XYZ file of C-alpha atoms in Angstrom:
657
model
C -3.152 -11.152 -71.528
C -2.716 -7.456 -71.947
C -3.696 -5.466 -68.928
C -3.357 -8.469 -66.616
C -1.709 -6.648 -63.686
C -2.340 -4.477 -60.660
C -2.344 -0.725 -60.234
C -0.805 -0.137 -56.850
C 0.099 2.870 -54.757
C 3.865 3.148 -54.244
C 5.293 6.247 -52.502
C 3.602 9.250 -53.964
C 2.520 7.752 -57.328
C 0.488 4.949 -58.819
C 2.183 2.403 -61.068
C 0.918 -0.533 -63.082
C 2.693 -3.709 -62.359
C 2.512 -7.231 -63.702
C 1.878 -9.751 -60.958
C 4.788 -12.226 -60.922
C 4.629 -15.782 -59.618
C 6.454 -15.607 -56.267
C 7.747 -18.358 -53.978
C 7.423 -18.055 -50.147
C 10.497 -18.042 -47.925
C 10.691 -21.282 -45.950
C 11.682 -21.830 -42.300
C 11.111 -18.319 -41.097
C 9.221 -16.793 -38.227
C 9.703 -13.145 -39.049
C 6.377 -11.341 -39.722
C 7.948 -9.204 -42.486
C 8.391 -12.134 -44.875
C 4.574 -12.353 -45.227
C 4.847 -9.418 -47.626
C 7.905 -10.603 -49.639
C 8.638 -13.561 -51.913
C 11.167 -14.743 -54.512
C 11.231 -15.161 -58.257
C 10.930 -18.937 -58.933
C 13.592 -20.895 -60.806
C 13.141 -23.706 -63.287
C 12.788 -26.215 -60.478
C 10.143 -24.101 -58.656
C 12.526 -23.025 -55.914
C 13.690 -19.439 -55.273
C 16.022 -18.322 -58.018
C 17.981 -15.882 -55.793
C 17.271 -15.693 -52.066
C 19.110 -12.354 -51.777
C 16.620 -10.523 -54.038
C 13.131 -10.746 -52.461
C 10.200 -9.086 -54.201
C 7.512 -6.989 -52.475
C 4.097 -8.643 -52.808
C 2.366 -5.219 -52.755
C 4.324 -3.122 -55.267
C 6.490 -6.007 -56.662
C 9.724 -4.076 -56.270
C 12.987 -6.037 -55.869
C 14.610 -5.297 -52.512
C 18.159 -6.544 -51.859
C 18.508 -8.563 -48.702
C 21.850 -10.284 -48.221
C 21.927 -13.374 -45.972
C 18.203 -13.020 -45.470
C 18.680 -9.756 -43.542
C 15.313 -8.018 -42.990
C 16.547 -4.437 -42.399
C 16.016 -3.363 -46.026
C 12.600 -5.130 -45.995
C 11.434 -3.131 -42.951
C 12.899 0.064 -44.483
C 10.916 -0.508 -47.664
C 7.662 -1.043 -45.768
C 8.306 1.963 -43.640
C 8.873 4.329 -46.550
C 6.456 2.891 -49.119
C 3.792 1.074 -47.085
C 3.758 2.776 -43.612
C 0.466 1.242 -42.434
C 1.756 -2.241 -43.031
C 4.979 -1.338 -41.334
C 3.108 -0.289 -38.180
C 1.153 -3.496 -38.147
C 4.180 -5.646 -38.680
C 6.132 -3.933 -35.879
C 3.243 -4.330 -33.442
C 2.861 -8.120 -33.990
C 5.087 -10.912 -32.579
C 6.996 -13.055 -35.077
C 5.152 -16.046 -36.372
C 5.519 -18.481 -39.248
C 3.912 -17.305 -42.455
C 1.067 -19.169 -43.984
C 1.606 -20.391 -47.529
C -0.901 -21.498 -50.109
C -0.229 -22.383 -53.677
C 3.152 -22.215 -55.316
C 1.963 -19.186 -57.223
C 3.363 -16.956 -54.479
C 0.110 -14.991 -54.098
C -0.927 -13.892 -50.566
C -3.332 -16.216 -48.867
C -6.930 -15.180 -48.008
C -5.768 -14.530 -44.441
C -2.985 -12.237 -45.711
C -5.437 -10.483 -48.043
C -7.821 -9.876 -45.205
C -5.031 -8.584 -43.008
C -3.968 -6.081 -45.662
C -7.532 -4.992 -46.216
C -7.877 -4.344 -42.465
C -4.652 -2.407 -42.467
C -5.893 0.001 -45.160
C -9.240 0.323 -43.412
C -7.476 1.351 -40.229
C -5.415 4.111 -41.846
C -7.381 6.702 -39.777
C -6.027 5.291 -36.484
C -3.762 7.278 -34.190
C -0.088 7.356 -35.002
C 1.674 5.931 -31.880
C 3.794 9.007 -31.530
C 1.286 11.871 -31.085
C 0.621 13.214 -27.624
C -3.003 11.965 -27.425
C -2.010 8.399 -28.073
C 0.687 8.562 -25.370
C -1.733 10.043 -22.838
C -4.291 7.322 -23.471
C -1.587 4.607 -23.105
C -0.469 6.177 -19.862
C -4.043 6.145 -18.613
C -4.329 2.427 -19.317
C -1.055 1.812 -17.592
C -2.255 3.795 -14.535
C -5.423 1.739 -14.386
C -3.613 -1.580 -14.626
C -1.038 -0.716 -11.902
C -3.156 1.336 -9.480
C -5.971 -1.166 -9.420
C -3.582 -4.140 -9.467
C -5.120 -5.665 -12.565
C -3.441 -8.523 -14.429
C -1.818 -7.489 -17.754
C -3.992 -10.060 -19.439
C -6.822 -7.562 -18.990
C -5.392 -5.602 -21.933
C -6.023 -8.463 -24.315
C -9.577 -9.108 -23.097
C -12.145 -8.397 -25.817
C -14.475 -6.655 -23.346
C -11.812 -4.209 -22.236
C -10.784 -3.509 -25.860
C -14.427 -2.938 -26.775
C -14.780 -0.481 -23.903
C -11.779 1.558 -25.124
C -13.035 1.517 -28.704
C -16.289 3.078 -27.543
C -14.409 5.847 -25.691
C -12.102 6.626 -28.654
C -12.412 4.559 -31.833
C -9.149 5.950 -33.182
C -7.063 4.631 -30.289
C -5.285 1.419 -31.033
C -4.255 -0.413 -27.830
C -0.606 -1.573 -27.708
C 0.200 -5.189 -27.074
C 0.561 -6.771 -23.614
C 4.310 -7.033 -24.099
C 4.561 -3.306 -24.640
C 2.923 -2.610 -21.286
C 5.034 -5.164 -19.381
C 8.341 -4.214 -21.000
C 7.969 -0.490 -21.686
C 4.918 1.234 -20.141
C 5.066 -0.147 -16.581
C 8.834 0.214 -16.164
C 8.592 3.784 -17.528
C 5.836 4.714 -15.048
C 7.833 3.089 -12.260
C 10.893 5.196 -13.147
C 8.856 8.428 -13.165
C 7.177 7.726 -9.803
C 10.442 6.603 -8.260
C 12.075 9.937 -9.174
C 9.303 11.813 -7.379
C 9.647 9.605 -4.257
C 13.437 9.956 -4.261
C 13.109 13.727 -4.478
C 10.759 13.832 -1.532
C 13.012 11.578 0.556
C 15.998 13.852 0.002
C 14.073 16.749 1.610
C 13.510 14.744 4.839
C 15.893 15.397 7.721
C 15.149 11.977 9.258
C 12.850 9.051 8.706
C 11.405 5.936 10.346
C 10.854 2.597 8.726
C 8.534 -0.379 8.771
C 9.619 -3.889 7.780
C 7.496 -6.955 7.077
C 8.542 -10.403 5.739
C 5.965 -12.644 4.099
C 5.582 -15.652 1.850
C 3.703 -15.550 -1.494
C 1.547 -18.301 -2.971
C 4.592 -19.682 -4.724
C 6.250 -20.239 -1.321
C 8.819 -17.535 -2.057
C 9.953 -15.102 0.696
C 9.746 -11.354 0.219
C 10.665 -8.384 2.382
C 8.669 -5.156 2.216
C 10.340 -1.923 3.352
C 8.392 1.288 3.979
C 9.344 4.730 5.314
C 7.629 7.536 7.163
C 8.817 11.084 7.517
C 7.694 14.733 7.897
C 8.022 17.051 4.950
C 8.848 20.715 5.226
C 5.163 21.571 5.637
C 4.700 19.209 8.644
C 2.744 16.673 6.678
C 3.238 12.992 7.572
C 4.343 11.077 4.485
C 4.393 7.298 3.923
C 5.991 5.420 1.110
C 6.355 1.672 0.413
C 9.859 1.719 -1.145
C 10.704 -1.856 -2.055
C 9.406 -5.428 -2.077
C 12.635 -7.483 -2.249
C 12.905 -11.168 -3.019
C 14.835 -13.219 -0.448
C 16.323 -16.240 -2.215
C 18.651 -17.190 0.650
C 17.784 -18.873 3.951
C 15.442 -16.805 6.123
C 17.932 -15.929 8.851
C 18.907 -12.777 10.755
C 22.089 -12.386 8.754
C 20.268 -12.660 5.402
C 17.681 -10.117 6.485
C 20.491 -7.813 7.576
C 22.095 -7.974 4.152
C 18.690 -7.404 2.454
C 17.961 -4.323 4.561
C 21.431 -2.926 3.808
C 20.788 -3.442 0.130
C 17.514 -1.623 0.291
C 19.078 1.431 2.025
C 21.987 1.469 -0.425
C 19.709 1.258 -3.452
C 17.584 4.177 -2.273
C 20.578 6.229 -1.009
C 19.251 6.405 2.562
C 21.692 7.226 5.345
C 21.324 4.990 8.452
C 22.281 7.913 10.684
C 18.948 9.546 9.739
C 16.960 6.397 10.658
C 15.168 7.065 13.942
C 13.538 3.663 14.498
C 12.127 0.697 12.645
C 8.743 -0.946 13.388
C 8.609 -4.676 12.920
C 6.759 -7.789 14.092
C 8.097 -9.980 16.912
C 9.849 -12.510 14.647
C 13.206 -13.686 15.981
C 14.995 -13.232 12.640
C 13.955 -9.587 12.203
C 14.907 -8.932 15.817
C 18.347 -10.378 15.181
C 18.724 -8.383 11.949
C 17.947 -5.086 13.709
C 20.306 -5.967 16.502
C 23.086 -6.688 14.069
C 22.453 -3.376 12.308
C 22.257 -1.445 15.557
C 18.807 -0.088 14.804
C 16.230 1.060 17.349
C 13.365 -1.408 17.034
C 9.750 -0.863 18.026
C 7.515 -3.889 18.082
C 4.170 -3.548 16.342
C 1.446 -2.506 18.751
C -1.242 -4.275 16.741
C 0.583 -7.630 16.942
C 1.250 -7.158 20.713
C -2.375 -6.330 21.271
C -3.376 -9.384 19.254
C -1.209 -11.698 21.360
C -2.498 -10.153 24.602
C -6.115 -10.482 23.598
C -5.574 -14.063 22.441
C -4.177 -14.737 25.874
C -7.261 -13.168 27.434
C -9.526 -15.424 25.352
C -7.925 -18.599 26.677
C -10.810 -19.947 28.650
C -12.871 -23.075 28.096
C -16.188 -21.157 28.340
C -15.049 -18.603 25.799
C -13.652 -21.298 23.425
C -17.026 -23.065 23.561
C -19.070 -20.063 22.437
C -16.560 -19.177 19.671
C -16.676 -22.741 18.303
C -20.493 -22.692 18.570
C -20.690 -19.490 16.464
C -18.352 -20.996 13.874
C -20.452 -24.167 13.569
C -23.664 -22.212 13.218
C -22.138 -20.060 10.512
C -20.997 -23.175 8.686
C -24.492 -24.695 8.789
C -26.216 -21.507 7.520
C -23.627 -20.804 4.752
C -23.879 -24.352 3.250
C -27.690 -24.669 3.041
C -29.859 -22.443 0.909
C -32.888 -23.641 2.878
C -31.511 -22.391 6.133
C -30.635 -19.053 4.458
C -34.222 -18.764 3.270
C -35.631 -19.676 6.691
C -33.180 -17.313 8.373
C -34.354 -14.419 6.161
C -38.017 -15.205 6.986
C -37.242 -15.334 10.725
C -35.488 -11.964 10.509
C -38.577 -10.451 8.961
C -40.830 -11.951 11.616
C -38.613 -10.776 14.482
C -38.039 -7.321 13.035
C -34.249 -7.823 12.885
C -31.844 -6.173 10.457
C -31.296 -8.212 7.297
C -27.675 -8.936 8.044
C -25.906 -12.194 7.373
C -23.857 -14.109 9.975
C -20.116 -13.616 9.988
C -17.118 -15.863 10.328
C -13.811 -15.021 11.982
C -10.226 -15.402 10.791
C -7.532 -17.181 12.670
C -5.239 -14.878 14.685
C -7.487 -11.868 14.123
C -9.355 -10.927 17.244
C -11.196 -8.107 15.409
C -12.997 -10.591 13.126
C -13.777 -12.722 16.212
C -15.449 -9.726 17.832
C -17.423 -9.006 14.632
C -18.653 -12.600 14.510
C -19.797 -12.572 18.167
C -21.535 -9.148 17.824
C -23.412 -10.299 14.698
C -24.454 -13.531 16.417
C -25.681 -11.684 19.463
C -27.708 -9.337 17.198
C -29.356 -12.223 15.323
C -29.706 -14.782 18.138
C -33.555 -14.795 18.029
C -33.620 -15.574 14.303
C -30.881 -18.212 14.739
C -32.849 -19.926 17.533
C -35.969 -20.016 15.399
C -34.212 -21.738 12.513
C -32.229 -24.199 14.618
C -35.295 -25.195 16.723
C -37.113 -26.503 13.605
C -34.308 -28.874 12.589
C -33.821 -31.814 14.970
C -30.435 -32.589 13.398
C -28.800 -29.326 14.510
C -31.034 -28.242 17.385
C -28.119 -29.091 19.720
C -26.421 -25.906 18.450
C -29.060 -23.726 20.123
C -27.045 -21.586 22.639
C -27.903 -21.720 26.292
C -28.406 -18.707 28.586
C -24.901 -19.421 30.001
C -23.489 -19.189 26.505
C -25.209 -15.821 25.967
C -23.769 -14.482 29.297
C -20.293 -15.515 28.197
C -20.868 -13.952 24.816
C -21.898 -10.634 26.318
C -18.906 -10.639 28.703
C -16.458 -11.253 25.862
C -17.956 -8.474 23.732
C -17.853 -5.987 26.631
C -14.159 -6.682 27.157
C -13.110 -6.588 23.483
C -15.067 -3.575 22.312
C -12.821 -0.887 23.888
C -9.746 -2.413 22.265
C -11.271 -2.033 18.834
C -11.190 1.737 19.175
C -7.601 1.568 20.404
C -6.518 -0.610 17.489
C -8.217 1.716 14.941
C -6.629 4.779 16.583
C -3.119 3.394 16.140
C -3.527 1.511 12.857
C -3.939 4.525 10.553
C -0.830 5.769 8.804
C -2.388 9.221 8.372
C -2.256 10.076 12.060
C 0.494 10.330 14.697
C 0.416 7.032 16.601
C 3.683 6.322 18.336
C 2.986 8.943 21.079
C -0.312 7.256 22.024
C 1.166 3.849 23.004
C 2.263 4.849 26.504
C -1.008 6.558 27.412
C -2.999 3.627 26.061
C -0.994 1.093 28.086
C -1.588 3.204 31.203
C -5.315 3.529 30.340
C -5.615 -0.281 29.984
C -3.736 -1.119 33.162
C -5.158 1.612 35.372
C -8.650 2.341 34.107
C -9.945 -0.754 32.375
C -8.579 -3.186 34.944
C -8.927 -2.570 38.668
C -7.311 -5.206 40.786
C -9.142 -4.177 43.906
C -12.353 -5.673 42.487
C -13.422 -8.524 44.718
C -15.782 -10.465 42.447
C -13.871 -12.743 40.096
C -16.082 -12.482 37.057
C -15.167 -13.754 33.577
C -14.776 -10.161 32.369
C -12.390 -9.349 35.256
C -10.280 -12.416 34.635
C -9.986 -11.661 30.961
C -8.870 -8.069 31.662
C -6.279 -9.222 34.176
C -4.715 -11.649 31.708
C -4.630 -8.972 29.020
C -3.107 -6.434 31.491
C -0.345 -8.747 32.667
C 0.554 -9.758 29.120
C 0.830 -6.103 27.984
C 2.867 -5.164 31.068
C 5.299 -7.904 30.189
C 5.584 -6.778 26.551
C 6.066 -3.119 27.420
C 7.984 -3.534 30.652
C 11.511 -2.987 29.263
C 12.883 0.188 30.989
C 14.666 1.413 27.883
C 11.467 1.054 25.833
C 9.421 2.762 28.528
C 11.766 5.773 28.601
C 11.720 6.047 24.846
C 7.912 5.938 24.623
C 7.620 8.491 27.445
C 9.935 10.891 25.582
C 7.799 10.571 22.431
C 4.628 11.073 24.486
C 6.114 14.187 26.091
C 6.643 15.999 22.796
C 3.041 15.349 21.628
C 1.055 18.408 22.687
C -2.086 16.252 23.012
C -0.505 14.454 25.956
C 2.491 16.474 27.110
C 4.160 16.259 30.517
C 1.001 15.216 32.393
C 1.028 11.784 30.741
C 4.640 11.040 31.667
C 5.438 9.226 34.958
C 9.224 9.546 35.038
C 9.368 13.205 33.923
C 12.843 13.883 35.335
C 14.308 11.070 33.225
C 12.595 12.354 30.082
C 13.944 15.887 30.584
C 17.433 14.521 31.048
C 17.142 12.564 27.774
C 15.913 15.653 25.854
C 18.570 17.938 27.331
C 21.305 15.372 26.671
C 20.190 14.918 23.080
C 19.996 18.624 22.352
C 23.200 19.661 24.047
C 25.126 16.790 22.474
C 24.398 18.370 19.078
C 21.921 15.808 17.819
C 19.273 18.433 17.293
C 20.987 21.822 16.945
C 23.954 21.896 14.614
C 25.689 24.767 16.452
C 25.211 26.379 19.857
C 24.874 30.002 18.771
C 22.901 32.773 20.429
C 19.154 32.866 19.855
C 16.522 35.572 20.216
C 13.900 35.034 22.844
C 10.258 35.947 22.630
C 8.026 36.593 25.738
C 9.075 35.172 29.138
C 10.708 31.947 27.985
C 9.699 31.632 24.331
C 12.459 31.034 21.796
C 12.213 32.804 18.471
C 14.310 32.383 15.337
C 16.209 35.540 14.236
C 14.035 35.973 11.112
C 10.670 35.389 12.696
C 8.467 37.872 14.477
C 5.916 35.404 15.841
C 3.321 38.135 15.721
C 0.503 35.730 16.593
C 1.765 35.641 20.165
C -0.426 38.536 21.089
C -3.197 38.086 23.612
C -5.657 39.629 21.252
C -4.930 37.050 18.506
C -5.355 33.264 18.531
C -2.234 31.375 19.518
C -1.047 27.843 18.715
C -3.122 26.450 21.541
C -6.275 27.301 19.577
C -5.878 25.232 16.422
C -8.643 24.548 14.006
C -11.004 22.066 15.518
C -11.011 19.029 13.272
C -11.371 15.358 14.008
C -7.959 13.814 14.217
C -6.322 10.828 15.787
C -8.531 8.022 14.530
C -10.778 7.869 17.613
C -8.431 8.634 20.543
C -11.066 10.999 21.905
C -13.422 8.006 22.261
C -10.820 6.094 24.250
C -9.679 8.830 26.647
C -12.535 11.249 26.497
C -12.421 14.816 25.184
C -9.953 17.330 26.465
C -9.967 21.100 26.367
C -7.229 22.929 24.452
C -7.782 26.565 25.255
C -5.145 28.851 26.602
C -3.513 32.181 26.067
C 0.142 33.068 25.400
C 2.240 35.866 26.723
C 3.441 38.933 24.863
C 6.876 39.085 23.400
C 10.099 40.647 24.618
C 13.528 40.237 23.007
C 16.749 39.045 24.586
C 19.696 36.802 23.613
C 20.523 33.476 25.241
C 22.730 30.473 24.856
C 21.629 27.007 23.781
C 21.249 25.795 27.381
C 19.086 28.793 28.302
C 17.101 28.610 25.197
C 16.206 24.908 25.834
C 15.250 25.675 29.463
C 12.933 28.468 28.401
C 11.369 26.381 25.607
C 10.655 23.654 28.117
C 9.317 26.137 30.606
C 6.892 27.485 28.009
C 5.957 24.013 26.892
C 5.045 23.071 30.473
C 2.795 26.121 30.775
C 0.888 25.368 27.570
C -2.439 23.543 28.007
C -2.892 20.200 26.316
C -4.421 20.066 22.844
C -7.703 18.346 22.262
C -7.301 14.746 21.183
C -9.231 15.619 18.021
C -6.666 18.351 17.129
C -3.646 17.759 14.914
C -0.324 17.977 16.809
C 1.578 18.531 13.582
C -0.340 21.721 12.860
C 0.481 22.919 16.404
C 4.196 22.263 15.826
C 4.047 23.926 12.434
C 2.700 27.090 14.069
C 5.317 27.024 16.878
C 8.396 25.762 15.054
C 9.895 29.242 14.692
C 9.306 29.913 18.403
C 10.312 26.499 19.707
C 12.960 25.387 17.207
C 14.725 22.815 19.395
C 11.608 20.997 20.589
C 10.120 21.267 17.051
C 13.131 19.369 15.642
C 12.639 16.685 18.245
C 8.928 16.440 17.369
C 9.734 16.162 13.638
C 12.272 13.454 14.424
C 10.207 11.193 16.639
C 6.569 11.726 15.803
C 7.056 10.179 12.332
C 7.554 6.748 13.877
C 4.670 4.382 13.285
C 3.205 2.398 16.204
C 2.324 -0.400 13.727
C 3.869 -1.742 10.546
C 0.614 -1.063 8.715
C 2.388 0.356 5.640
C 4.293 -2.839 4.991
C 1.358 -5.038 5.973
C -0.927 -3.284 3.524
C 1.639 -3.804 0.805
C 1.780 -7.476 1.742
C -1.991 -7.682 1.438
C -1.937 -5.873 -1.880
C 0.633 -8.384 -3.199
C -2.071 -11.031 -3.087
C -3.801 -9.048 -5.846
C -0.568 -8.826 -7.808
C 0.334 -12.505 -7.512
C -2.921 -14.202 -8.574
C -3.632 -17.411 -10.436
C -3.705 -15.342 -13.627
C -0.353 -13.727 -12.775
C 1.537 -16.462 -10.972
C 4.767 -16.186 -13.003
C 5.616 -12.593 -12.212
C 9.349 -12.102 -11.760
C 10.586 -10.499 -8.536
C 11.688 -7.341 -10.361
C 8.215 -6.843 -11.888
C 6.628 -7.784 -8.524
C 8.586 -4.908 -6.908
C 7.485 -2.453 -9.585
C 3.777 -3.425 -9.432
C 3.581 -3.227 -5.611
C 5.482 0.035 -5.586
C 3.154 1.637 -8.141
C -0.014 0.336 -6.413
C 1.163 1.915 -3.120
C 2.682 5.179 -4.330
C 0.543 6.284 -7.264
C -1.682 9.218 -6.199
């Protein structure tokens, strides 16, 4: 019939074509064959499989040996919208209908949708790339599974923000977007690490839900502006046996991959595992045991008493009863209203976490009247009503544990200097919190004595004591007054400086006032009595609560005026130490790094020591937090993540701003 054909758009013109009867290509999974067919022969099979015909414009496209390059090129040049759709879809078998070779209804609908979406963003423009980067940032920073991208609710949300944006596939994010973002962030971290003169490390080994072993390696260092920086560098899969030798090899691989020099490694903070101890010993690294874990073990030792174990088990049983019954929850809420108590729920503790045990006991003590009211009306569980002896034990335990919460919080933050506070805290526990001359053997006294003896055993190594005293000495919040063996500390500092570990060359230096060292290019004009000196920093809360533990200290003082002479390295160090002794201690709420930033040109040798040692972390909180975040990465919806992708996701979650 005349006129029986289609007018189609091909290139830049419209042509009228007769619709031929086309045969589908069999046994193919390539998406592009949905838009091409073959001229049928006499037997109904393809006449020539090397001359496919476009189903849209019915042009013949040569394709030798079923090669699809020319087919994609034709779609790209003549039908670009279809080309974009085909490239963005995974390969799948085409759907065939009748032998007429016409597109099926599903294919027709797909083509209709393609032409309706011709106002979508081209994937190349800047706006499309920025939106894709924003989605990648959201997925990695918030540790969301990649399946979120294919969720209809998330896609609906994006369509409301920008209807023109077409979200790429999940495979694109996992294979292109996430690795690209990882490479960009890694370059920034590597650049910052190169500017650090020295660094400290934290190491943590852990097992994921697939019973696979990983090692997390983090670093801490001071930048040129005296800002404490923390980075979680790598989460490495450990396929071999978990031994000291295998950990040694894994740590060497991490340092080699990141280009870190072991001579710049000051110390590494780890847990008390025997394998990590052996690995550090084989590597010859200075190891600091995690203060939080040591404190946990000491407090668990202090809680080993039958009376304490009874009240803890009692609180756990009561929580279990109230959490499993909606009636008891209702009665408990009514009792709280009648007693005028806060509407707080009971808490449960976690094994090997004394902080959660303290929270559970405090909440139970707060709500004991409401708990008694509910338990007394149920004869089946009225045996759980605590006695007055239980309450006395409860109050004693809380009074002992509360001070340690502030200590733990003060040393568990990676934003504050923590290593220098270990030695003063141990002395505070042993000398102030526990007094052995007390005659009455109360439960509180016995708990404190067990805690004290356990901490003294863990921090009794002479080499460790001397190291911690040296670090305490160079923190202006504590200084010489918090060091017992001062003579030994001074010998360590002088030996390290004169041996060339701090100053690269022993040249002459200019000296400011009576004993203050000044760099040749610095005037140190603030050392005038009429202007504020470094001992008057900006008053800001710092230290994560150390002032609550030790009490507030004054930090006022005046400095001397300047004169100028020239001295050798030995004389310079002596005069720096002399000035440092005369300086008053900083307030515990002041930042020691800002003090050293102000005095680094006047006390260059001691400032280098401070930058070297104050970056050490008292706890391995950086690696532990990465371990905790990994539980959000490896979920039941993301249980097949490969170790390489696991490393990238944890790295981005920890290092993205």
